[in-house]
Every structure is written in C-alpha cells, then in structure tokens.
Coordinates of C-alpha atoms in Angstrom, one line a residue:
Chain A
X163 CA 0.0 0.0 0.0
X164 CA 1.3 3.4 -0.9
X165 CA -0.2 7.1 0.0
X166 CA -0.3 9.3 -3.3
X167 CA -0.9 13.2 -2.6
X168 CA -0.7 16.2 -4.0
X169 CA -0.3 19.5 -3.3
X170 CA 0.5 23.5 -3.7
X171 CA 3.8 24.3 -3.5
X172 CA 5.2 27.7 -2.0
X173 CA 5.9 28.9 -5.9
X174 CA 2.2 28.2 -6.8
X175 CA 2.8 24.7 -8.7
X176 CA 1.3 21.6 -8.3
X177 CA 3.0 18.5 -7.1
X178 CA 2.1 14.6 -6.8
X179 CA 3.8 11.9 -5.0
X180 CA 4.4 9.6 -2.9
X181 CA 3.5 10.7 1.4
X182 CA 6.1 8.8 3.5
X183 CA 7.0 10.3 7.1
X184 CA 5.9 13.9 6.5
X185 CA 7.8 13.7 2.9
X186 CA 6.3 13.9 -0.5
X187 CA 8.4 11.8 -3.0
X188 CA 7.4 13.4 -6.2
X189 CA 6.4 11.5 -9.0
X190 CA 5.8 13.0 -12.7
X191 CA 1.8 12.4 -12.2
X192 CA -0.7 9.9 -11.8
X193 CA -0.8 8.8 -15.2
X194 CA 2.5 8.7 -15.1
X195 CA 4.1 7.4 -11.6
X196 CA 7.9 7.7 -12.3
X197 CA 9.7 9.2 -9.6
X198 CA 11.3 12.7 -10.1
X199 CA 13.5 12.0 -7.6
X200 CA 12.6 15.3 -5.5
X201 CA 11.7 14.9 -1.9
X202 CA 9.9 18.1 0.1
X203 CA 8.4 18.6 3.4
X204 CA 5.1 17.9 3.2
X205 CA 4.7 20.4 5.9
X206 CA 5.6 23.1 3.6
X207 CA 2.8 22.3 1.0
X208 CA -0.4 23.4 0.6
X209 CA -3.2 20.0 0.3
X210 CA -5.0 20.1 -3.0
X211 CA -7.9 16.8 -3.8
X212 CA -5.6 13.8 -4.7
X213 CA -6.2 14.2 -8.4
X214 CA -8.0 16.6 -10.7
X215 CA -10.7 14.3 -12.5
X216 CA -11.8 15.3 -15.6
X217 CA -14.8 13.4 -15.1
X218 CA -16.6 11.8 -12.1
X219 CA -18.8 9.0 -12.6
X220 CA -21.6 8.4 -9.8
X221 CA -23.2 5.5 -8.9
X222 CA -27.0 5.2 -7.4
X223 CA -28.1 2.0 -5.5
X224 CA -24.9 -0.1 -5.1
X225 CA -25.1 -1.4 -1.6
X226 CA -27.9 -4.3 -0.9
X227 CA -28.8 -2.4 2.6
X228 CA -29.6 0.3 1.0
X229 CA -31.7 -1.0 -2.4
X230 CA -33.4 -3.4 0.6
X231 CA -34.1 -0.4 2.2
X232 CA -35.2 1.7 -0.4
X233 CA -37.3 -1.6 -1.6
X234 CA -35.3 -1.4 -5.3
X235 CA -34.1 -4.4 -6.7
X236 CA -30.4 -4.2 -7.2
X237 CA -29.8 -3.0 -11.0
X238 CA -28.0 -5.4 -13.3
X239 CA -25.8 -2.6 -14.8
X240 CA -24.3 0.4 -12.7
X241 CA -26.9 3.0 -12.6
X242 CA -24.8 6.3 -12.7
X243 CA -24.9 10.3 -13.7
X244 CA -21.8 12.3 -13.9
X245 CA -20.9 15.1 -11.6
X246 CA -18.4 18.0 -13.6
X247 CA -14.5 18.5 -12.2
X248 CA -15.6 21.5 -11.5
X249 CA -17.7 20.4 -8.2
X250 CA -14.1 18.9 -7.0
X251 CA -12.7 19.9 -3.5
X252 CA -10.6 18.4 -1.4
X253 CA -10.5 17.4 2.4
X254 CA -10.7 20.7 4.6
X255 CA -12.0 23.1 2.1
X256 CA -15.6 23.9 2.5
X257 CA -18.8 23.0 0.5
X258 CA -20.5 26.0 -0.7
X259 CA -24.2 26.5 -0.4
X260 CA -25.7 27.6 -4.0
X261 CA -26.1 31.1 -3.6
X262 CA -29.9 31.2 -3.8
X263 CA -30.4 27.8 -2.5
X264 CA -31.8 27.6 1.0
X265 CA -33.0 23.5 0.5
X266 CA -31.8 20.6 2.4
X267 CA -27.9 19.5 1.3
X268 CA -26.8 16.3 1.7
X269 CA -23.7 14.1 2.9
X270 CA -22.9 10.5 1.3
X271 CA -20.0 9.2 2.1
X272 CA -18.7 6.9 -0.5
X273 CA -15.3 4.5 -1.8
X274 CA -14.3 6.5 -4.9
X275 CA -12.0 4.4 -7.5
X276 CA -8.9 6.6 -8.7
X277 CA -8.3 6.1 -12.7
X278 CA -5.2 5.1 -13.3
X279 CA -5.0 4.3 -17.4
X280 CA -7.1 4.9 -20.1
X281 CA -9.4 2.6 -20.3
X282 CA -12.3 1.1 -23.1
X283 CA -14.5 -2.1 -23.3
X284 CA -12.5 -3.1 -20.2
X285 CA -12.3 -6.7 -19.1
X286 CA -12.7 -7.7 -15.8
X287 CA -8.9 -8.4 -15.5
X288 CA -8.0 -5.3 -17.3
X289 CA -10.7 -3.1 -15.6
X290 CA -8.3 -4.2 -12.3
X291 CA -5.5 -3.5 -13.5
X292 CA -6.7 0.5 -14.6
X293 CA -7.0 1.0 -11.1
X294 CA -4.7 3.3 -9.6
X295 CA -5.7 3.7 -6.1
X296 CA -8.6 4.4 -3.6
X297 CA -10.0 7.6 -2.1
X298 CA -12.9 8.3 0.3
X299 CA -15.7 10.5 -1.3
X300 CA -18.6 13.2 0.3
X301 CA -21.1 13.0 -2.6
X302 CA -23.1 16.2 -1.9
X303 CA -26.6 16.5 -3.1
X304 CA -28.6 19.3 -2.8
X305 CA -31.8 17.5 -2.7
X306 CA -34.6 19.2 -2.9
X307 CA -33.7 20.2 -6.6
X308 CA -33.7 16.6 -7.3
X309 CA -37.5 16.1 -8.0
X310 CA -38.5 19.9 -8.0
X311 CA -39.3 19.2 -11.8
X312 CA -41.7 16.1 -11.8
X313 CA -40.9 15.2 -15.4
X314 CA -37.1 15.6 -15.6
X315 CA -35.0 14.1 -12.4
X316 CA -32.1 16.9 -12.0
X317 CA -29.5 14.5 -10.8
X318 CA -26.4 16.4 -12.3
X319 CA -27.6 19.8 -11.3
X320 CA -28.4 18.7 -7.5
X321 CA -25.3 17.0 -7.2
X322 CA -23.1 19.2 -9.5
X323 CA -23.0 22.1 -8.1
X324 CA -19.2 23.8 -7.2
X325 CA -17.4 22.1 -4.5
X326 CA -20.3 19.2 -4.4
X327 CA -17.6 16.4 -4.7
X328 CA -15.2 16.4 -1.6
X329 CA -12.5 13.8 -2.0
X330 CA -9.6 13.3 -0.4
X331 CA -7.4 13.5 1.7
X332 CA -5.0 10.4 0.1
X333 CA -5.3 8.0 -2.6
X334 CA -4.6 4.5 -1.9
X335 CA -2.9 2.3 -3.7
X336 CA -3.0 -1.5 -3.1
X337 CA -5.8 -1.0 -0.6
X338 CA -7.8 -3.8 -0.2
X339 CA -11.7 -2.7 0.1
X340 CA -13.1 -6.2 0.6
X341 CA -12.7 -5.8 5.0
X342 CA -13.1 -2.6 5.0
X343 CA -15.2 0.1 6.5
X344 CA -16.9 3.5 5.7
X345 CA -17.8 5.6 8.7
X346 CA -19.5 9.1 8.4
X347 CA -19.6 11.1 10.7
X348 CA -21.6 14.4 10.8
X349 CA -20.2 17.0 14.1
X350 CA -18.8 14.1 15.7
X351 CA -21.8 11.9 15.6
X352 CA -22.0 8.7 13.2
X353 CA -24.2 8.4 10.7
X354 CA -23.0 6.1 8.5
X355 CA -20.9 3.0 9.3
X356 CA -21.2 0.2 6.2
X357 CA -19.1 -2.4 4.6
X358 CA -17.6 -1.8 1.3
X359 CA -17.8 -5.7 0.9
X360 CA -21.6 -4.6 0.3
X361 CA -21.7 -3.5 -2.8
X362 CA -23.5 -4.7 -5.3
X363 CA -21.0 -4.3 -8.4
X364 CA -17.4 -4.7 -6.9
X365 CA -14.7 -2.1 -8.0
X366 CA -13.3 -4.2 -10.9
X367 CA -17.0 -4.1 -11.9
X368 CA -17.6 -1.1 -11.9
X369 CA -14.7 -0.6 -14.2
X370 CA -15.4 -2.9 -16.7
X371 CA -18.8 -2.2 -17.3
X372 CA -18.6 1.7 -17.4
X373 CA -15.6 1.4 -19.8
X374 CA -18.4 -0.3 -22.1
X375 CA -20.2 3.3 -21.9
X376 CA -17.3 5.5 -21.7
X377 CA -14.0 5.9 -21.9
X378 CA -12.1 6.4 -18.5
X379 CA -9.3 8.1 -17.8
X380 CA -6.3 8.6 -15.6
X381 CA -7.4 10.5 -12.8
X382 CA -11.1 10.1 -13.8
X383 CA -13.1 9.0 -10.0
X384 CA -15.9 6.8 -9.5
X385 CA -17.9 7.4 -6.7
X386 CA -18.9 3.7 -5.7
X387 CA -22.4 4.6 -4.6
X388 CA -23.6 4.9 -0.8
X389 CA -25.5 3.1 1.8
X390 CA -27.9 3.8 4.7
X391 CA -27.6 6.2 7.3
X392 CA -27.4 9.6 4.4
X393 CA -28.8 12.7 5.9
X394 CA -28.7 16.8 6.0
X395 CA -25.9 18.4 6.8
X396 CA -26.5 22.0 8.4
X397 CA -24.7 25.0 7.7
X398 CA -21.7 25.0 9.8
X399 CA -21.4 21.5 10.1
X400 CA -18.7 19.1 9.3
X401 CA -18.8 16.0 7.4
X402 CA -15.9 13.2 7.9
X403 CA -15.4 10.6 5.8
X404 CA -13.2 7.7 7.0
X405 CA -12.3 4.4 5.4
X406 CA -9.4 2.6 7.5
X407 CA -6.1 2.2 5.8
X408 CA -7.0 5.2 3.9
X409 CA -7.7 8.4 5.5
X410 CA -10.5 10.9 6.7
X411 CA -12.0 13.2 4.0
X412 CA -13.5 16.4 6.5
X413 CA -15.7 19.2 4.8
X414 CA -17.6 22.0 6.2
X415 CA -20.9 23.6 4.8
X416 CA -20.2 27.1 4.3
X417 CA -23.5 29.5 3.8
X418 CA -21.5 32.1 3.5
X419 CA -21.5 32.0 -0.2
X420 CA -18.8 31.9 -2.6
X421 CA -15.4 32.5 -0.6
X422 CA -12.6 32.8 -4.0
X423 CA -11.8 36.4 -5.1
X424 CA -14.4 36.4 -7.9
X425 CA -17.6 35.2 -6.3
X426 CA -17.3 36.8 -3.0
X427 CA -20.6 38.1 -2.7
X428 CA -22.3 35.1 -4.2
X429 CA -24.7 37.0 -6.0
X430 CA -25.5 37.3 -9.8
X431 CA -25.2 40.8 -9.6
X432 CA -22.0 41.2 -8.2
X433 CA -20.2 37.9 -8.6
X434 CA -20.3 37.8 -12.5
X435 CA -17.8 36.5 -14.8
X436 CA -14.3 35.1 -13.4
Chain B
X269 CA -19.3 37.2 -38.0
X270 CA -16.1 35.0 -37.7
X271 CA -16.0 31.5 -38.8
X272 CA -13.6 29.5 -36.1
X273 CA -12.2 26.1 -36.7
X274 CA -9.8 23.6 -35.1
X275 CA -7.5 21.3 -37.0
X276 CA -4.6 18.6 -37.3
X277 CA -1.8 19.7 -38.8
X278 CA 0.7 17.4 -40.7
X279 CA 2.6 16.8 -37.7
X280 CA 0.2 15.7 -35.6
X281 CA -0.2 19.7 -33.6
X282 CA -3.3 21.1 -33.2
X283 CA -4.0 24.8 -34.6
X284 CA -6.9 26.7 -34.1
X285 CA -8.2 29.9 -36.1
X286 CA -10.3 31.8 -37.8
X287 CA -10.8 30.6 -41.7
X288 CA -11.1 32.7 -44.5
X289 CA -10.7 32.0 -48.1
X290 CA -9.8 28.5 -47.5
X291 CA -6.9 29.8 -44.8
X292 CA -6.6 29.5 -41.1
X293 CA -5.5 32.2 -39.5
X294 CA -4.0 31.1 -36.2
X295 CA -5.1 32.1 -32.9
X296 CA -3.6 31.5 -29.8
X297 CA -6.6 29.3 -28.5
X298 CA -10.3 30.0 -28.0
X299 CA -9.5 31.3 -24.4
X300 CA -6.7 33.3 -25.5
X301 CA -8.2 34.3 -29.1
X302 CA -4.8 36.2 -29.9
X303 CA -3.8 36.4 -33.2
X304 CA -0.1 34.2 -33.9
X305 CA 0.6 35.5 -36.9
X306 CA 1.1 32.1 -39.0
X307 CA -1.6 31.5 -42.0
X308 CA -1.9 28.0 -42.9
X309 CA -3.4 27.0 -46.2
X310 CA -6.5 25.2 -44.8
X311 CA -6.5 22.0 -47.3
X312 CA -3.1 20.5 -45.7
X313 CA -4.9 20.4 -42.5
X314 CA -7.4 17.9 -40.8
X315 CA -10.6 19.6 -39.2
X316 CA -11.6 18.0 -36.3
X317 CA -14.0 19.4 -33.7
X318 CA -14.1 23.3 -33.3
X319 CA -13.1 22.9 -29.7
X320 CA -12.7 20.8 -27.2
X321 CA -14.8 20.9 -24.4
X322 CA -14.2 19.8 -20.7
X323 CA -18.1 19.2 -20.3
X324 CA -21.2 19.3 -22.2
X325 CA -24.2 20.7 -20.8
X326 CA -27.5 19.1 -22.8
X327 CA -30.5 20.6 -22.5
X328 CA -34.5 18.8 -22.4
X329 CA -37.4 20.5 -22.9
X330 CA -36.4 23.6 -24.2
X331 CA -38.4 24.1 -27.3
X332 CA -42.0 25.3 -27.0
X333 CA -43.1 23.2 -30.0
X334 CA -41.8 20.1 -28.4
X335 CA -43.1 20.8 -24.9
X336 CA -46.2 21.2 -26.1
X337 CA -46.0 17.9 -28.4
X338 CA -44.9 16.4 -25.1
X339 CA -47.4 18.0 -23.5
X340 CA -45.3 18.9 -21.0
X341 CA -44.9 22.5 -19.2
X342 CA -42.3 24.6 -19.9
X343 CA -39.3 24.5 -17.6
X344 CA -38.6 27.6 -14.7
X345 CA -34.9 26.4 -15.1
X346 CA -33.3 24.9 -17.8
X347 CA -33.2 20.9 -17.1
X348 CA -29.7 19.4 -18.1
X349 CA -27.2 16.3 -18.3
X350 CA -24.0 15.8 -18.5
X351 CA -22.2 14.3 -21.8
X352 CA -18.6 13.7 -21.5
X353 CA -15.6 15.3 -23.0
X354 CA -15.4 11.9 -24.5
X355 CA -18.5 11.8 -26.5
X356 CA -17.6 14.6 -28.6
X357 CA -16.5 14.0 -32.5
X358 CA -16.0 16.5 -35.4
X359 CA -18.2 16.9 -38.3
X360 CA -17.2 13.5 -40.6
X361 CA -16.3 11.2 -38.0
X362 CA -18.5 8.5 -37.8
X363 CA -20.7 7.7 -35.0
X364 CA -20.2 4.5 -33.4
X365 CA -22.8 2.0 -32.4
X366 CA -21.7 1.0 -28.4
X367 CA -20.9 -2.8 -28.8
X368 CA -23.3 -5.5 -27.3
X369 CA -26.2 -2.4 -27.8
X370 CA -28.4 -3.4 -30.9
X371 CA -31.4 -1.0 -29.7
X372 CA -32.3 2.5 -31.5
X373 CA -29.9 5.4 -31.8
X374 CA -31.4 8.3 -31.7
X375 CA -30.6 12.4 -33.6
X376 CA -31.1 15.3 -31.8
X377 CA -30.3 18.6 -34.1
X378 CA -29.7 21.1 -32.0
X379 CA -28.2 24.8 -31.3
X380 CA -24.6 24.4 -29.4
X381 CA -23.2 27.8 -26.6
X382 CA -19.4 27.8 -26.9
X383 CA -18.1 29.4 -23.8
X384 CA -15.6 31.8 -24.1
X385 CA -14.6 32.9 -20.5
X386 CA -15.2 31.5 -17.0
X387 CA -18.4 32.1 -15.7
X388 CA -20.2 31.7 -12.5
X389 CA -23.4 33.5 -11.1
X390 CA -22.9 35.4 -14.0
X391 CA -25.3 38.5 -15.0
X392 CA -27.8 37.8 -18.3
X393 CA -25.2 40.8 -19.8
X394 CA -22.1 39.2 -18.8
X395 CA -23.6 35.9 -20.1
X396 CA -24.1 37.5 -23.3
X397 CA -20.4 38.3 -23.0
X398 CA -18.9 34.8 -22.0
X399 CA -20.7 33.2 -25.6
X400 CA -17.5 32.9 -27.7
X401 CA -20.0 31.6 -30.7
X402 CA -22.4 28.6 -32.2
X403 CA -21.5 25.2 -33.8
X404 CA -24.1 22.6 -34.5
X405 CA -25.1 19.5 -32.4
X406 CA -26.4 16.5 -33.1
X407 CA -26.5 15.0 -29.2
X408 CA -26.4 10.9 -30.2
X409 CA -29.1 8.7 -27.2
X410 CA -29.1 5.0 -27.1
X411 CA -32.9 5.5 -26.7
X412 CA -33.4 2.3 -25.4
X413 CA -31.4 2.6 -22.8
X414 CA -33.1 5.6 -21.0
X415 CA -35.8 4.3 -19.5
X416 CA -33.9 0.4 -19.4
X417 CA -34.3 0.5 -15.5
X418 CA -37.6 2.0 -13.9
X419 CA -36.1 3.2 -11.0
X420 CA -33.7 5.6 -12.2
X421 CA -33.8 6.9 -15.8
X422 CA -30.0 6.9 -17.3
X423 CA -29.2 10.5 -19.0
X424 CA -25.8 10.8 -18.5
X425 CA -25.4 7.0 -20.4
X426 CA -27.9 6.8 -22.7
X427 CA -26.5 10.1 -23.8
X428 CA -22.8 9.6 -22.7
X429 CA -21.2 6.9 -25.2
X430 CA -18.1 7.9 -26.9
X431 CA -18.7 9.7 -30.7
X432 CA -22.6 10.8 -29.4
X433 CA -21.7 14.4 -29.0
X434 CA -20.8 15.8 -32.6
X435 CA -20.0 19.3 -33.0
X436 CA -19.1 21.3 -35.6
X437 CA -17.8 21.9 -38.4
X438 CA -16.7 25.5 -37.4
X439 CA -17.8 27.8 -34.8
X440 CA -19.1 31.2 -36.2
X441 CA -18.9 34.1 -33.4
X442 CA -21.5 37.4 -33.8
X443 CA -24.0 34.8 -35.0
X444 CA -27.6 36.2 -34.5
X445 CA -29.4 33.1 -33.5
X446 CA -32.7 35.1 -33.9
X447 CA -33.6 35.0 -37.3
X448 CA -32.5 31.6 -37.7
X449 CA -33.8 27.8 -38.7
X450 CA -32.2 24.5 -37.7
X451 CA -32.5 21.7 -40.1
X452 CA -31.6 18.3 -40.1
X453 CA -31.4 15.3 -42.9
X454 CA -31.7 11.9 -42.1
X455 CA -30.1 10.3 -45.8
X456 CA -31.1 13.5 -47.7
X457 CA -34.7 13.3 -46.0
X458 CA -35.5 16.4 -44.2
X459 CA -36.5 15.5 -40.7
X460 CA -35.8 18.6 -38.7
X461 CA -36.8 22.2 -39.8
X462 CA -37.2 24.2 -36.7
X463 CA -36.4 28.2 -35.7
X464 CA -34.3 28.4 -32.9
X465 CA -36.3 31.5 -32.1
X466 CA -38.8 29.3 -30.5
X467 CA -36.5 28.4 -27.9
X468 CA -37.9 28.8 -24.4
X469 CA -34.9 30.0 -22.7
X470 CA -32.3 32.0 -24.8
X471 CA -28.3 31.3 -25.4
X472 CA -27.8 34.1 -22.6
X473 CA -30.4 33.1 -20.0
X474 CA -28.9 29.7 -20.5
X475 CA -25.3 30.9 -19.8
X476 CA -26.9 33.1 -16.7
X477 CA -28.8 30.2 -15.3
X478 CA -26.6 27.4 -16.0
X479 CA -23.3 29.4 -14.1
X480 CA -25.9 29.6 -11.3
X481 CA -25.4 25.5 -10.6
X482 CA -22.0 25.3 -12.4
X483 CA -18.9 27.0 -13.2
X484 CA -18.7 27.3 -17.1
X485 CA -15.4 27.1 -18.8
X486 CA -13.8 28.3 -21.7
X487 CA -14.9 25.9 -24.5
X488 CA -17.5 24.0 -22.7
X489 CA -20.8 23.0 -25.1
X490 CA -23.8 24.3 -23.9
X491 CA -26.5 22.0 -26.6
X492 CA -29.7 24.1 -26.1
X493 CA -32.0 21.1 -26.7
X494 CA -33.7 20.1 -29.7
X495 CA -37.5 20.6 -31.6
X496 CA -39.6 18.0 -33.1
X497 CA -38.6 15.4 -35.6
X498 CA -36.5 13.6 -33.2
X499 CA -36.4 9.9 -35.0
X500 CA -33.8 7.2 -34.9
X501 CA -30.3 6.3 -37.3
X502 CA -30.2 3.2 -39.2
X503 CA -26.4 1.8 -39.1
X504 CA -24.8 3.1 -41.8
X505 CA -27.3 6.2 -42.1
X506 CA -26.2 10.0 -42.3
X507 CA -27.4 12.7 -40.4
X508 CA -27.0 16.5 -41.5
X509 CA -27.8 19.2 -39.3
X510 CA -27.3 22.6 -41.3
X511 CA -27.6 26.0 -39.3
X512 CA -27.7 29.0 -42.0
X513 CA -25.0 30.9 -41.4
X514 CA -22.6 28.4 -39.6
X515 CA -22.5 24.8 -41.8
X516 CA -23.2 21.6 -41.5
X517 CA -22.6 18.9 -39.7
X518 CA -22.7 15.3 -41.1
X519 CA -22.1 12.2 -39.2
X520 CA -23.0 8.8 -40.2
X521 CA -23.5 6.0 -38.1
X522 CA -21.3 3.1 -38.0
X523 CA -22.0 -0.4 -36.8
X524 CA -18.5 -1.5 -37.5
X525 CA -17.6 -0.9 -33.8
X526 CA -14.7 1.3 -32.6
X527 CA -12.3 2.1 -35.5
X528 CA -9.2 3.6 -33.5
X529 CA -6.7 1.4 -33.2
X530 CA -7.2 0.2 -29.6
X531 CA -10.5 -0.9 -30.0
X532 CA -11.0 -2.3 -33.1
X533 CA -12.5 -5.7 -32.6
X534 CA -15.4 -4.1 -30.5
X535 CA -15.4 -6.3 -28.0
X536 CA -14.3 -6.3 -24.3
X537 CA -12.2 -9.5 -24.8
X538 CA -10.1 -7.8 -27.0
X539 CA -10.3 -4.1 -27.2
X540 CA -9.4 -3.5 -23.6
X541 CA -7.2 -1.1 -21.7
X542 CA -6.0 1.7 -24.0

C-alpha cells in the first residue's frame, strides 16, 4: 500500500507523490508514476484533492442495505450520472451552499476508484488492473432540486454544483476494500458505518462495465455509490469521511457564499464572470 | 461574424483559427483568441472538432413546440445532463454504435453555446459576454437505454457513449441566432426544420442560469436542446444538421464498432485497456 498526494507548493505549482513520514516523493503524475526524484516537506505544502478528475462518474443503488431499504431491486448494470471537475474539492475546504439555494444539502459518504489508465471495453482483469488507487468521497446533493421538476429528475444539477464532490485526503494504492469500512460522521456523531464488501457491483465491476459506456481516464473518479444512514448536513457542520487504511476526507458547509476572489458576494449581480 | 475552426496539422499539432478563403488564421486558442501571426493554407490540414470541451451541458425541454407535443410545461430552469468530453466527434467522424447495444440510436439537431470565458453566477449581460460563438449538435441517445431501468432513468449514459456528442464543423462568433432555422437530414430526407427562435430559454439566459449551478469554462458546449422530428439512425445512415450561417454537420452512423486502433474488434475481450 502506498499514500499518493498532491499538493500546492510555496511557488504556486502543483505537485504529486508519494506521502512517507511527512515527505512527499514526487512523481511525474498519476498517469505517469515515475519518480522525479525530488523529496519536500510535506509540511511546507499546501493540500489540494488527490487528483484533478476530468470526469466523475456516480453510482445510485450499489449497496444491498440500502436497495433493501429503499425496496429497489439491485440493477444489473451500474446505474450512474456524472458530476463536472468542476464540483471537486478536497479534504478541509468547504462545500459551498448555491447562492440562492436555502433546500436541504446532503452528505454520502462513498469509496471512490482513482483512474489510473485509459481505459475502453474493459475486461474484468483489465478493468483491475486501470485501477490506480482508492479515495474516500462526500457526494453532496442538494436535494430538494432533485424532484423539484416532476418530469425531468435533475441529478447532475443537484449533485453538481461547485465544491459538491469532496475527496480526499490520500489515494490509496494497493488497498484492499473487501474488510473494510466507511464511517461518516456528521459533528462528531456517526451516521453512517457500512461495509464496502456490500456493494453490489465490486470495484473491478464497476470498471469494466462503465468502460463499455465510456472511456475512462487517468485521474477520472468513481464514486462507488452509498448506503444507509445519508442525511442533512447543516450549515456549519462538518462532514468526515473515514475508510481505514485510507484516511478521513472532513468538509464544512459554508452558507456564506462563494469564498474565491471572484464570487465573494455570491450573488449574480455582483459575482459575475471570473 | 467569424467562422472559427480547429484542425490537425501534418505533424500531428493542433491549430486553431479563424478561416477565411480557404486559410486558417491562427489564434492562440479560444480562451486566449490572440492572433499568432502564422496562415496556414487550410486544405493540408485535418478539421476535427471546433473545440474541445471539458463538459457538455445538454438541454430537455427547451423548445415550446416540443413541450407542447410532449405535452409537458415549460421549464422555470433549464433541465440538463452531463455528456462527457469523451463523446464529442467533429463533423465526418463517424458515429459508433456502443458494442453488445443493438437498440435505436437516436438524432437530436440542436443549437450548441461555446463558452468563451469562465463564468459563475454570472449577470444575463455578462452571459451575453462569455458566448464565444455557435457550432451545431447533433446529441447521439441510445434511446433504449433511458428508461432500461424503472427506478432511475440513465441520461448521462444513454446520452454519454463515446462519438454521441458531434460538433461542428466550425464555430461562427456574432452569429444572430434570432432570425435563424435549424434543419436536419436523415439520408437526404428532411426531418428537422425548426427556428431556434422558439426556444424557451435563450443562449444568454442559459449561460446566466446554467453558471448559477456550475462554473462554465472556456470551450465547454452548452447543446440548447432540440424541436420535433426527433427519430432514430439506421447503421450506416447520415445525419445532417445545417444551421444557415454556420454549416453543417454530417455524421454517419457506423456499426462497424470502434475504429481507432485500440479498439478495433469491439469487443471487451479484446479491445481493452487503452
């Protein structure tokens, strides 16, 4: 098992690597993992998300306890919608209400799959073999947007929404998810605590048969689906995400609106074009 | 008006530019629409796809003709998917029939937003701004795959399958969408003869509304939806969407499976991990 980060650097660049002891051993990217042979303080970096998906690919009714309780039989092909790269965040940066948007949002913590190679029609072997690692995933919704139109389900609008896919804080590669555990917890109360070893299509799956619809790429996520025990979050609360031998992925709902330079105010008047 | 088009050049570059008299002029890049100086003769060059875009917003419902066909009400906010940056082809590439799906394929000629400039929250006026110009879409469905499962209607694939999102063949900037009509040819048959005046929201509320929910980027596709005449592709079929004043776009659909070089058998034995 190795730890993959990456990171801002003090000159405004972006590194990848390797985490060891507080070091980041860089490597020239995740589609390409050769060492550069640079090591830095990980102290001295600034954490970005583990990878910068062009793509994420998000799975509805994948866990048995949850299609059981949701009384849905479980689909013979992964059911999924795509959230943008631009909904990405990583661990400690906060979700963003919608400006305009006072509805319920949200948590569902998830196993998101790490892209590793291109990959197309994808056996189950191959499909393996593409991945590169492991990361926990928030999978925000806001969720009253998802039926407001009764003849059009607005799945990639509820879900896609700026800094509506938290992931992070590591990838993880050579993890085993067949023993292991997702635990959310929402201000320090759990809400979710599922095994992976659930799921109704297995990573490898997963892979295979999306790479029948779509090409994947390198650094492309999918967001394995949830189970039981999703639920609001507040505004001011925080969300962790932990799977063990990976990490915890922790978010905040911000209602204060937009917080970058450009969208301060988080109003169409006064935000505008960036 | 400026006709914009994107190309590969003999050794294997991409250039991008504004055509005239059967030369490119080359710009910097749609972002960065600087001029470089350099005028290539535009017959050594292979078009492709007038940009490339990181995401695809696709509209439903956005036609008052349709919705009331439909007999459906007219949206209070546009209703989208997702289609990946991996479904999109240039005008003459040939659509590809996903292997192991031997159900209806389905047209869709419709209007296509490029983006220019970032926006978010932006202002109808600054949306106005961010539109670098119109190409034409034809947004490809595996129809029978949408409603495939009851429980959750699948958009994003049925919609999503690499070569389903042609664009093109140009982009033409200071294009008044107003006066104009969208038609489409199914083998010389017209199928499709719709104004794009009818549409229910415009180019710029669409830019305003969508950068509400999303961040837009430079190049992204907004497809504004399509009228009636909708109908379905027989293998080997070519469909034509003309927009007067920008071109056409023809795209025929081929059951051969995937003719890149990794995937050429079609199947997930041996086409695998690209």
């Amino acid at each position: 098992m190795d730890t993959w980060m990456r990171f801002k650097s003090n000159d405004g660049g972006i590194v990848f690597g390797r985490v060891e002891g507080g070091y980041l051993h860089e490597y020239e990217s995740l589609e390409r993992p050769v060492p550069t042979g640079a090591v830095l303080s990980s102290r001295a970096l600034t954490p970005l998300a583990p990878c910068a998906p062009g793509k994420i690919v998000a799975l509805w009714n994948n866990y048995h306890a949850l299609a059981a309780k949701l009384d849905k039989p479980v689909p013979a092909h992964p059911l999924f919608l795509l959230k943008p790269a631009g909904s990405v965040i990583g661990s400690g940066e906060p979700i963003q209400r919608p400006p305009g948007y006072a509805g319920k949002i949200v948590y569902e913590g998830e196993l998101g799959i790490v892209i590793g190679r291109r990959c197309r029609n994808a056996s189950l072997e191959e499909a393996a073999d593409a991945i590169f690692g492991y990361t926990p995933v928030n999978d925000v919704t806001a969720a009253d947007l998802l039926n407001e139109n009764p003849h059009f389900p607005q799945w990639c609008r509820a879900k896609g929404f700026d800094t509506f896919c938290c992931i992070g804080p590591a990838i993880v590669s050579g993890f085993d998810w067949r023993p292991a555990r997702l635990v959310t917890m929402l201000d320090g109360v759990e809400r979710q605590n599922y095994p992976l070893a659930d799921m109704v299509f297995s990573p490898a799956e997963q892979v295979s048969m999306i790479s029948q619809d779509l090409t994947l790429e390198p650094g492309d996520v999918i967001a394995c689906g949830t189970s039981v025990g999703v639920g609001s979050i507040r505004d001011g609360a925080m969300v962790s995400i932990t799977i063990d031998g990976i990490g915890t992925l922790s978010n905040t709902l911000s209602a204060a609106g937009r917080t970058d330079a450009a969208g301060q105010s988080g109003t169409a008047a006064t935000a505008g074009v960036v």
